[in-house]
GROMACS .gro file of C-alpha atoms in nm:
model
  440
    1MET     CA    1   0.013  -0.646  -3.180
    2ASN     CA    2   0.027  -1.021  -3.224
    3ILE     CA    3   0.019  -1.297  -2.957
    4THR     CA    4   0.098  -1.659  -3.032
    5ARG     CA    5   0.139  -1.970  -2.818
    6GLU     CA    6   0.358  -2.276  -2.866
    7ASN     CA    7   0.269  -2.577  -2.649
    8ILE     CA    8   0.591  -2.750  -2.545
    9ASP     CA    9   0.396  -3.037  -2.387
   10GLU     CA   10   0.070  -3.082  -2.191
   11LEU     CA   11   0.206  -2.885  -1.894
   12ASN     CA   12   0.435  -2.623  -2.048
   13ALA     CA   13   0.390  -2.355  -2.310
   14VAL     CA   14   0.562  -2.041  -2.440
   15VAL     CA   15   0.364  -1.730  -2.528
   16LYS     CA   16   0.519  -1.477  -2.768
   17VAL     CA   17   0.395  -1.116  -2.769
   18ASP     CA   18   0.493  -0.898  -3.066
   19ILE     CA   19   0.447  -0.524  -3.013
   20ALA     CA   20   0.476  -0.286  -3.309
   21LYS     CA   21   0.549   0.088  -3.298
   22GLU     CA   22   0.189   0.179  -3.380
   23ASP     CA   23   0.073  -0.007  -3.068
   24TYR     CA   24   0.246   0.234  -2.829
   25ALA     CA   25   0.364   0.542  -3.022
   26GLY     CA   26   0.047   0.749  -2.977
   27LYS     CA   27   0.043   0.699  -2.599
   28VAL     CA   28   0.415   0.777  -2.565
   29ASP     CA   29   0.380   1.096  -2.774
   30LYS     CA   30   0.085   1.217  -2.567
   31ILE     CA   31   0.273   1.167  -2.238
   32LEU     CA   32   0.582   1.346  -2.372
   33LYS     CA   33   0.368   1.639  -2.489
   34ASP     CA   34   0.219   1.663  -2.139
   35TYR     CA   35   0.573   1.657  -1.997
   36ARG     CA   36   0.669   1.941  -2.232
   37LYS     CA   37   0.376   2.154  -2.116
   38ASN     CA   38   0.474   2.119  -1.750
   39ALA     CA   39   0.855   2.087  -1.766
   40ASN     CA   40   1.058   2.343  -1.571
   41ILE     CA   41   1.402   2.356  -1.732
   42PRO     CA   42   1.635   2.654  -1.671
   43GLY     CA   43   1.667   2.878  -1.978
   44PHE     CA   44   1.325   2.791  -2.120
   45ARG     CA   45   0.980   2.930  -2.051
   46LYS     CA   46   0.729   2.677  -1.920
   47GLY     CA   47   0.568   2.498  -2.216
   48HIS     CA   48   0.840   2.609  -2.462
   49VAL     CA   49   1.104   2.343  -2.398
   50PRO     CA   50   1.214   2.188  -2.731
   51MET     CA   51   1.053   1.846  -2.784
   52GLY     CA   52   1.394   1.702  -2.874
   53MET     CA   53   1.521   1.790  -2.526
   54VAL     CA   54   1.212   1.637  -2.362
   55LYS     CA   55   1.255   1.317  -2.563
   56LYS     CA   56   1.624   1.301  -2.477
   57GLN     CA   57   1.554   1.340  -2.104
   58TYR     CA   58   1.232   1.138  -2.063
   59GLY     CA   59   1.171   0.947  -2.385
   60GLN     CA   60   1.341   0.616  -2.296
   61ALA     CA   61   1.178   0.589  -1.951
   62VAL     CA   62   0.830   0.669  -2.087
   63LEU     CA   63   0.873   0.421  -2.373
   64VAL     CA   64   0.979   0.137  -2.142
   65ASP     CA   65   0.698   0.211  -1.897
   66GLU     CA   66   0.426   0.222  -2.163
   67VAL     CA   67   0.547  -0.089  -2.345
   68ASN     CA   68   0.554  -0.282  -2.015
   69LYS     CA   69   0.199  -0.169  -1.927
   70LEU     CA   70   0.077  -0.268  -2.274
   71LEU     CA   71   0.259  -0.602  -2.245
   72GLN     CA   72   0.104  -0.693  -1.907
   73ASP     CA   73  -0.247  -0.583  -2.008
   74SER     CA   74  -0.240  -0.775  -2.334
   75LEU     CA   75  -0.091  -1.089  -2.174
   76ASN     CA   76  -0.353  -1.094  -1.896
   77LYS     CA   77  -0.631  -1.039  -2.150
   78TYR     CA   78  -0.497  -1.323  -2.366
   79LEU     CA   79  -0.483  -1.570  -2.073
   80THR     CA   80  -0.842  -1.480  -1.980
   81GLU     CA   81  -0.982  -1.501  -2.333
   82GLU     CA   82  -0.804  -1.829  -2.405
   83LYS     CA   83  -0.923  -1.965  -2.068
   84LEU     CA   84  -0.578  -2.094  -1.986
   85ASP     CA   85  -0.553  -2.246  -1.639
   86VAL     CA   86  -0.200  -2.150  -1.542
   87LEU     CA   87  -0.001  -2.228  -1.228
   88GLY     CA   88   0.201  -1.948  -1.075
   89ASN     CA   89   0.262  -1.649  -1.305
   90PRO     CA   90   0.406  -1.623  -1.657
   91LEU     CA   91   0.787  -1.609  -1.642
   92PRO     CA   92   0.967  -1.380  -1.891
   93LYS     CA   93   1.234  -1.564  -2.089
   94ASP     CA   94   1.584  -1.419  -2.103
   95GLN     CA   95   1.638  -1.254  -2.441
   96GLU     CA   96   1.991  -1.181  -2.552
   97ASN     CA   97   2.067  -0.859  -2.739
   98PHE     CA   98   1.727  -0.705  -2.661
   99ASP     CA   99   1.726  -0.353  -2.808
  100TRP     CA  100   1.502  -0.075  -2.675
  101GLU     CA  101   1.628   0.148  -2.961
  102SER     CA  102   1.430  -0.065  -3.205
  103ASP     CA  103   1.075   0.026  -3.307
  104ASN     CA  104   0.927  -0.323  -3.276
  105TYR     CA  105   0.964  -0.564  -2.982
  106SER     CA  106   0.911  -0.933  -2.913
  107PHE     CA  107   0.869  -1.079  -2.566
  108GLU     CA  108   0.844  -1.445  -2.466
  109PHE     CA  109   0.692  -1.592  -2.150
  110GLU     CA  110   0.702  -1.943  -2.010
  111LEU     CA  111   0.369  -2.079  -1.881
  112GLY     CA  112   0.306  -2.365  -1.640
  113LEU     CA  113  -0.030  -2.523  -1.725
  114ALA     CA  114  -0.261  -2.694  -1.477
  115PRO     CA  115  -0.299  -3.067  -1.550
  116GLU     CA  116  -0.625  -3.228  -1.656
  117PHE     CA  117  -0.744  -3.507  -1.427
  118ASP     CA  118  -1.052  -3.663  -1.264
  119VAL     CA  119  -1.121  -3.703  -0.893
  120ASN     CA  120  -1.257  -4.044  -0.793
  121LEU     CA  121  -1.448  -4.037  -0.463
  122ASP     CA  122  -1.558  -4.402  -0.487
  123LEU     CA  123  -1.243  -4.552  -0.341
  124ASP     CA  124  -1.179  -4.919  -0.263
  125LYS     CA  125  -1.042  -4.848   0.082
  126PRO     CA  126  -1.285  -4.641   0.293
  127VAL     CA  127  -1.166  -4.352   0.511
  128THR     CA  128  -1.200  -4.401   0.887
  129LYS     CA  129  -1.466  -4.175   1.039
  130TYR     CA  130  -1.426  -4.146   1.415
  131ASN     CA  131  -1.732  -4.103   1.637
  132ILE     CA  132  -1.594  -3.986   1.972
  133VAL     CA  133  -1.802  -4.071   2.279
  134ALA     CA  134  -1.760  -3.987   2.646
  135ASP     CA  135  -1.671  -4.301   2.845
  136GLU     CA  136  -1.783  -4.371   3.201
  137LYS     CA  137  -1.461  -4.234   3.351
  138MET     CA  138  -1.490  -3.905   3.162
  139VAL     CA  139  -1.856  -3.868   3.264
  140ASN     CA  140  -1.778  -3.943   3.629
  141ASP     CA  141  -1.482  -3.702   3.628
  142GLN     CA  142  -1.708  -3.432   3.483
  143ILE     CA  143  -1.971  -3.496   3.752
  144GLU     CA  144  -1.707  -3.474   4.025
  145SER     CA  145  -1.576  -3.150   3.871
  146ILE     CA  146  -1.930  -3.006   3.878
  147GLN     CA  147  -1.976  -3.115   4.239
  148LYS     CA  148  -1.649  -2.947   4.336
  149GLN     CA  149  -1.736  -2.629   4.148
  150TYR     CA  150  -2.073  -2.596   4.321
  151GLY     CA  151  -1.963  -2.743   4.655
  152LYS     CA  152  -1.868  -2.559   4.975
  153LEU     CA  153  -1.528  -2.498   5.129
  154LYS     CA  154  -1.475  -2.628   5.482
  155THR     CA  155  -1.183  -2.480   5.678
  156LYS     CA  156  -0.945  -2.725   5.847
  157ASP     CA  157  -0.628  -2.718   6.055
  158GLU     CA  158  -0.449  -3.014   5.894
  159VAL     CA  159  -0.382  -3.094   5.527
  160ALA     CA  160  -0.519  -3.411   5.364
  161GLU     CA  161  -0.509  -3.532   5.001
  162GLY     CA  162  -0.745  -3.340   4.773
  163ASP     CA  163  -0.745  -3.024   4.989
  164THR     CA  164  -0.687  -2.668   4.880
  165VAL     CA  165  -0.395  -2.503   5.060
  166ALA     CA  166  -0.325  -2.128   5.079
  167GLY     CA  167   0.014  -1.993   5.178
  168THR     CA  168   0.329  -1.805   5.079
  169PHE     CA  169   0.623  -1.921   4.866
  170LYS     CA  170   0.961  -1.768   4.959
  171ASN     CA  171   1.317  -1.774   4.831
  172GLU     CA  172   1.521  -1.469   4.933
  173GLU     CA  173   1.808  -1.531   4.688
  174GLU     CA  174   1.571  -1.533   4.389
  175GLY     CA  175   1.354  -1.253   4.530
  176ILE     CA  176   1.046  -1.477   4.550
  177GLU     CA  177   0.769  -1.396   4.799
  178LYS     CA  178   0.427  -1.484   4.659
  179ASP     CA  179   0.091  -1.554   4.824
  180THR     CA  180  -0.096  -1.825   4.639
  181THR     CA  181  -0.352  -2.104   4.666
  182ILE     CA  182  -0.267  -2.459   4.557
  183GLU     CA  183  -0.498  -2.743   4.458
  184LEU     CA  184  -0.315  -3.050   4.586
  185SER     CA  185  -0.447  -3.247   4.287
  186ASN     CA  186  -0.204  -3.038   4.077
  187ILE     CA  187   0.102  -3.138   4.279
  188LYS     CA  188   0.325  -3.382   4.092
  189GLY     CA  189   0.471  -3.694   4.255
  190LYS     CA  190   0.396  -3.878   4.578
  191ARG     CA  191   0.707  -3.740   4.745
  192ASN     CA  192   0.598  -3.378   4.703
  193LEU     CA  193   0.240  -3.458   4.804
  194ASN     CA  194   0.354  -3.633   5.124
  195LYS     CA  195   0.525  -3.312   5.237
  196PHE     CA  196   0.184  -3.141   5.241
  197VAL     CA  197  -0.026  -3.422   5.385
  198GLY     CA  198  -0.035  -3.399   5.767
  199ALA     CA  199   0.108  -3.043   5.775
  200LYS     CA  200  -0.082  -2.784   5.979
  201VAL     CA  201  -0.166  -2.414   5.946
  202GLY     CA  202   0.150  -2.218   6.032
  203ASP     CA  203   0.388  -2.495   5.924
  204THR     CA  204   0.665  -2.426   5.672
  205ILE     CA  205   0.772  -2.697   5.427
  206SER     CA  206   1.066  -2.706   5.187
  207LEU     CA  207   1.006  -2.797   4.823
  208LYS     CA  208   1.208  -2.828   4.503
  209THR     CA  209   1.059  -2.629   4.215
  210LYS     CA  210   1.167  -2.882   3.948
  211GLY     CA  211   0.882  -3.128   3.894
  212LEU     CA  212   0.665  -2.971   4.165
  213PHE     CA  213   0.354  -2.925   3.948
  214GLU     CA  214   0.199  -3.137   3.675
  215ASP     CA  215   0.252  -2.838   3.443
  216ASP     CA  216   0.575  -2.634   3.476
  217HIS     CA  217   0.382  -2.324   3.367
  218ALA     CA  218   0.203  -2.333   3.706
  219LEU     CA  219   0.527  -2.198   3.857
  220ILE     CA  220   0.466  -1.869   3.675
  221ASN     CA  221   0.150  -1.798   3.876
  222HIS     CA  222   0.237  -1.967   4.204
  223LEU     CA  223   0.587  -1.819   4.236
  224GLY     CA  224   0.533  -1.495   4.044
  225ILE     CA  225   0.826  -1.562   3.808
  226GLU     CA  226   0.877  -1.484   3.440
  227HIS     CA  227   0.772  -1.729   3.170
  228ASP     CA  228   1.128  -1.792   3.050
  229LYS     CA  229   1.235  -1.915   3.395
  230ALA     CA  230   0.954  -2.165   3.446
  231HIS     CA  231   1.090  -2.459   3.243
  232ASP     CA  232   1.441  -2.483   3.385
  233LEU     CA  233   1.397  -2.344   3.736
  234ASP     CA  234   1.551  -2.585   3.989
  235ILE     CA  235   1.570  -2.419   4.329
  236GLU     CA  236   1.447  -2.485   4.683
  237VAL     CA  237   1.156  -2.277   4.808
  238GLU     CA  238   0.978  -2.257   5.140
  239PHE     CA  239   0.600  -2.267   5.160
  240THR     CA  240   0.430  -2.142   5.477
  241ILE     CA  241   0.070  -2.265   5.514
  242SER     CA  242  -0.184  -1.997   5.609
  243GLU     CA  243  -0.512  -2.177   5.539
  244VAL     CA  244  -0.641  -2.527   5.461
  245ASN     CA  245  -0.977  -2.594   5.297
  246GLU     CA  246  -1.158  -2.912   5.213
  247ARG     CA  247  -1.412  -2.887   4.934
  248GLU     CA  248  -1.738  -3.062   5.023
  249LEU     CA  249  -1.898  -3.197   4.708
  250ALA     CA  250  -2.237  -3.055   4.615
  251ASP     CA  251  -2.530  -3.295   4.635
  252LEU     CA  252  -2.658  -3.430   4.305
  253ASP     CA  253  -3.010  -3.300   4.363
  254GLN     CA  254  -3.274  -3.109   4.170
  255GLU     CA  255  -3.145  -2.773   4.293
  256LEU     CA  256  -2.805  -2.843   4.132
  257PHE     CA  257  -2.962  -2.979   3.812
  258ASP     CA  258  -3.174  -2.664   3.777
  259LYS     CA  259  -2.868  -2.441   3.828
  260LEU     CA  260  -2.683  -2.624   3.554
  261PHE     CA  261  -2.950  -2.672   3.288
  262GLY     CA  262  -3.261  -2.473   3.382
  263LYS     CA  263  -3.583  -2.568   3.558
  264ASP     CA  264  -3.667  -2.941   3.531
  265LYS     CA  265  -3.454  -2.996   3.217
  266VAL     CA  266  -3.265  -3.273   3.402
  267LYS     CA  267  -3.430  -3.470   3.682
  268SER     CA  268  -3.194  -3.754   3.775
  269VAL     CA  269  -2.830  -3.861   3.783
  270THR     CA  270  -2.899  -4.085   3.482
  271GLU     CA  271  -3.033  -3.788   3.285
  272LEU     CA  272  -2.735  -3.581   3.402
  273LYS     CA  273  -2.497  -3.844   3.261
  274ASP     CA  274  -2.690  -3.854   2.935
  275LYS     CA  275  -2.672  -3.475   2.911
  276ILE     CA  276  -2.297  -3.475   2.974
  277LYS     CA  277  -2.249  -3.739   2.703
  278GLU     CA  278  -2.462  -3.539   2.460
  279ASP     CA  279  -2.271  -3.214   2.527
  280ALA     CA  280  -1.937  -3.395   2.503
  281ALA     CA  281  -2.035  -3.546   2.167
  282LYS     CA  282  -2.106  -3.196   2.032
  283GLN     CA  283  -1.769  -3.071   2.156
  284PHE     CA  284  -1.589  -3.373   2.009
  285GLN     CA  285  -1.764  -3.334   1.672
  286GLN     CA  286  -1.542  -3.045   1.566
  287GLN     CA  287  -1.224  -3.246   1.638
  288SER     CA  288  -1.369  -3.553   1.467
  289ASP     CA  289  -1.464  -3.349   1.159
  290GLN     CA  290  -1.123  -3.183   1.143
  291GLN     CA  291  -0.950  -3.520   1.155
  292LEU     CA  292  -1.190  -3.659   0.894
  293MET     CA  293  -1.107  -3.368   0.663
  294ASN     CA  294  -0.735  -3.427   0.717
  295ASP     CA  295  -0.773  -3.797   0.635
  296ILE     CA  296  -0.988  -3.727   0.327
  297THR     CA  297  -0.727  -3.478   0.205
  298GLU     CA  298  -0.444  -3.728   0.244
  299THR     CA  299  -0.650  -4.003   0.078
  300LEU     CA  300  -0.742  -3.789  -0.224
  301ILE     CA  301  -0.382  -3.675  -0.272
  302GLU     CA  302  -0.267  -4.038  -0.256
  303ASN     CA  303  -0.532  -4.164  -0.500
  304THR     CA  304  -0.544  -3.879  -0.754
  305ASN     CA  305  -0.252  -3.905  -0.992
  306PHE     CA  306  -0.138  -3.627  -1.222
  307GLU     CA  307   0.186  -3.463  -1.329
  308LEU     CA  308   0.285  -3.105  -1.246
  309PRO     CA  309   0.513  -2.868  -1.442
  310LYS     CA  310   0.778  -2.926  -1.177
  311GLU     CA  311   1.072  -2.742  -1.336
  312PHE     CA  312   0.858  -2.439  -1.420
  313LEU     CA  313   0.720  -2.419  -1.065
  314GLN     CA  314   1.067  -2.441  -0.915
  315LYS     CA  315   1.181  -2.153  -1.139
  316TRP     CA  316   0.870  -1.953  -1.044
  317ILE     CA  317   0.928  -2.013  -0.671
  318GLN     CA  318   1.272  -1.854  -0.710
  319THR     CA  319   1.106  -1.524  -0.810
  320VAL     CA  320   0.811  -1.483  -0.570
  321GLY     CA  321   0.974  -1.425  -0.230
  322GLU     CA  322   1.094  -1.100  -0.076
  323LYS     CA  323   1.441  -1.196  -0.193
  324PRO     CA  324   1.532  -1.431  -0.481
  325MET     CA  325   1.602  -1.795  -0.390
  326THR     CA  326   1.881  -2.014  -0.513
  327GLN     CA  327   1.786  -2.313  -0.726
  328GLU     CA  328   1.856  -2.547  -0.432
  329GLU     CA  329   1.632  -2.342  -0.200
  330ALA     CA  330   1.354  -2.340  -0.460
  331VAL     CA  331   1.372  -2.719  -0.503
  332GLU     CA  332   1.347  -2.761  -0.125
  333GLU     CA  333   1.052  -2.520  -0.105
  334TYR     CA  334   0.876  -2.698  -0.391
  335GLU     CA  335   0.908  -3.034  -0.216
  336LYS     CA  336   0.757  -2.882   0.100
  337SER     CA  337   0.463  -2.727  -0.085
  338GLU     CA  338   0.392  -2.987  -0.355
  339LYS     CA  339   0.137  -3.183  -0.150
  340GLY     CA  340  -0.053  -2.863  -0.064
  341LEU     CA  341  -0.057  -2.758  -0.429
  342ARG     CA  342  -0.187  -3.100  -0.533
  343TYR     CA  343  -0.478  -3.079  -0.289
  344GLN     CA  344  -0.547  -2.719  -0.393
  345LEU     CA  345  -0.594  -2.842  -0.751
  346ILE     CA  346  -0.804  -3.140  -0.636
  347GLU     CA  347  -1.023  -2.918  -0.421
  348GLY     CA  348  -1.069  -2.668  -0.705
  349LYS     CA  349  -1.172  -2.953  -0.936
  350VAL     CA  350  -1.429  -3.086  -0.684
  351VAL     CA  351  -1.567  -2.736  -0.622
  352ASN     CA  352  -1.603  -2.649  -0.993
  353ASP     CA  353  -1.739  -2.987  -1.104
  354ASN     CA  354  -2.005  -2.988  -0.831
  355ASN     CA  355  -2.096  -2.616  -0.811
  356LEU     CA  356  -1.988  -2.583  -0.447
  357ASN     CA  357  -1.920  -2.212  -0.476
  358VAL     CA  358  -1.983  -1.963  -0.195
  359ASP     CA  359  -2.205  -1.666  -0.283
  360PHE     CA  360  -2.279  -1.356  -0.075
  361ASN     CA  361  -2.615  -1.483   0.055
  362ASP     CA  362  -2.449  -1.805   0.175
  363LEU     CA  363  -2.182  -1.600   0.347
  364LYS     CA  364  -2.432  -1.364   0.512
  365GLU     CA  365  -2.637  -1.656   0.646
  366PHE     CA  366  -2.323  -1.832   0.769
  367ALA     CA  367  -2.200  -1.517   0.945
  368SER     CA  368  -2.541  -1.475   1.115
  369GLU     CA  369  -2.529  -1.834   1.247
  370LYS     CA  370  -2.180  -1.779   1.389
  371ILE     CA  371  -2.294  -1.456   1.554
  372LYS     CA  372  -2.594  -1.633   1.711
  373GLU     CA  373  -2.367  -1.905   1.850
  374GLN     CA  374  -2.135  -1.647   2.000
  375MET     CA  375  -2.420  -1.442   2.150
  376ALA     CA  376  -2.568  -1.758   2.304
  377GLN     CA  377  -2.241  -1.813   2.492
  378PHE     CA  378  -2.301  -1.479   2.664
  379GLY     CA  379  -2.664  -1.555   2.748
  380GLN     CA  380  -2.828  -1.374   2.453
  381MET     CA  381  -3.042  -1.661   2.333
  382ASP     CA  382  -3.287  -1.483   2.104
  383PRO     CA  383  -3.134  -1.186   1.917
  384SER     CA  384  -3.354  -1.001   1.668
  385GLN     CA  385  -3.295  -1.039   1.296
  386LYS     CA  386  -3.203  -0.668   1.279
  387GLU     CA  387  -2.931  -0.716   1.540
  388LEU     CA  388  -2.790  -1.011   1.346
  389ASP     CA  389  -2.806  -0.824   1.013
  390ASP     CA  390  -2.632  -0.515   1.157
  391ILE     CA  391  -2.348  -0.715   1.313
  392ALA     CA  392  -2.311  -0.931   0.999
  393ALA     CA  393  -2.293  -0.617   0.781
  394ARG     CA  394  -2.010  -0.478   0.996
  395ILE     CA  395  -1.818  -0.807   0.982
  396LEU     CA  396  -1.864  -0.850   0.608
  397SER     CA  397  -1.731  -0.499   0.542
  398ASN     CA  398  -1.390  -0.626   0.654
  399GLN     CA  399  -1.212  -0.809   0.370
  400ASP     CA  400  -1.000  -1.018   0.607
  401GLU     CA  401  -1.316  -1.140   0.783
  402VAL     CA  402  -1.482  -1.213   0.449
  403LYS     CA  403  -1.183  -1.424   0.348
  404ARG     CA  404  -1.175  -1.610   0.680
  405LEU     CA  405  -1.549  -1.683   0.682
  406SER     CA  406  -1.546  -1.783   0.314
  407GLU     CA  407  -1.273  -2.039   0.383
  408GLN     CA  408  -1.465  -2.177   0.683
  409LEU     CA  409  -1.788  -2.203   0.486
  410MET     CA  410  -1.617  -2.366   0.187
  411ASN     CA  411  -1.454  -2.616   0.422
  412GLU     CA  412  -1.797  -2.703   0.568
  413LYS     CA  413  -1.950  -2.738   0.220
  414LEU     CA  414  -1.670  -2.965   0.107
  415LEU     CA  415  -1.690  -3.183   0.418
  416ALA     CA  416  -2.068  -3.218   0.382
  417PHE     CA  417  -2.019  -3.313   0.015
  418TYR     CA  418  -1.751  -3.570   0.098
  419LYS     CA  419  -1.970  -3.719   0.374
  420GLU     CA  420  -2.248  -3.765   0.120
  421LYS     CA  421  -2.039  -3.904  -0.166
  422MET     CA  422  -1.759  -4.107  -0.008
  423ASN     CA  423  -1.746  -4.441   0.172
  424PHE     CA  424  -1.641  -4.443   0.537
  425GLU     CA  425  -1.558  -4.699   0.799
  426GLU     CA  426  -1.723  -4.565   1.114
  427LYS     CA  427  -1.536  -4.627   1.437
  428GLU     CA  428  -1.671  -4.541   1.783
  429VAL     CA  429  -1.391  -4.445   2.024
  430THR     CA  430  -1.339  -4.270   2.354
  431TYR     CA  431  -1.150  -3.942   2.345
  432GLU     CA  432  -0.841  -4.114   2.487
  433GLU     CA  433  -0.858  -4.382   2.215
  434PHE     CA  434  -0.905  -4.111   1.951
  435VAL     CA  435  -0.592  -3.925   2.068
  436LYS     CA  436  -0.389  -4.248   2.069
  437ALA     CA  437  -0.511  -4.341   1.719
  438ILE     CA  438  -0.436  -3.997   1.571
  439TYR     CA  439  -0.108  -3.913   1.743
  440LYS     CA  440   0.017  -4.274   1.768
   0.00000   0.00000   0.00000
């Protein structure tokens, strides 16, 4: 067997594999002999079928199968030994007048080669790094929400703004009759709200479903209708009030602080506000980091220039789906995926050049930390190491979980590396400002 490579240019090559009869003949003969031993052909005793008949019936199929196995094994071994960084998979070239009746065969494969390039992290224009903080309005809204949650309900006869109203929605034609409880803060529009305000227990008010709630999905629960109906439902319903409650806000005292955070952890409204800001900052960090990673990705793609074997990749894309694509479909798919491929190559370069690989010990430690975080959410603050190890072992026995956790950990390693090596313009924003900046 002989394998040679011709480099067409820096990104494309053709590999030729020459297979001689002596490379496959022994294996083919052995398989045919085994066939002969076990063949059941009418008119012949088992094991006594003439070899000529066996070759006539099975020879071609066995030959093709064995040559293809030998071809794939030798090609894969060659790519590994030559340390060729290929994109996609080798594509067999069309060969006219190929003859399986011959003793010797030649096969040619097109290769798409990964480009050589450097990644520069010291960029002239720094990436914006958002530090999201809780503003006064957000803190005050959170405090009011806490006071409502831990406050008491006071029964009333007449509805006022901010009350909670229980009652029954009805519409005979649509078959709607549903008991429910409504927070008036969720009612949309002054006109709808005014129909409630001043109404008394026992009163029935008429309402239009379209635009009744801030979120149309609320109709699903309040009216007991199917999801598909919620968006376009525009009917009149009657709501009969059965109960009105006003929520008295809980006092901001030590008893409430202890319920929220534990004994004497927070001792004043000022400390409560500081605690809310601190917790909010932790929650916002994940969104800030995700956006930072997105912006770094876009910046590196924009500032790292290299060519790709475009025509080869478009041809390869035509072959990899469940059904073959047309050339036009492959071009369109390539244009959609090119940016992702570019970052995949950039990321691989950064990982390899800086030894940012994930090993099993890293993964086990990472899984244990995630398990501890999850257990803490359910009140298990101090699990034993044995508990963590046992749960981690179960998780890491699942290949899908290993893949998911490996990707998460690699993402964290990359982000930490970028934070250390790149220049950033730090910008402190409220959550509302962050959303406006990101989603324009």
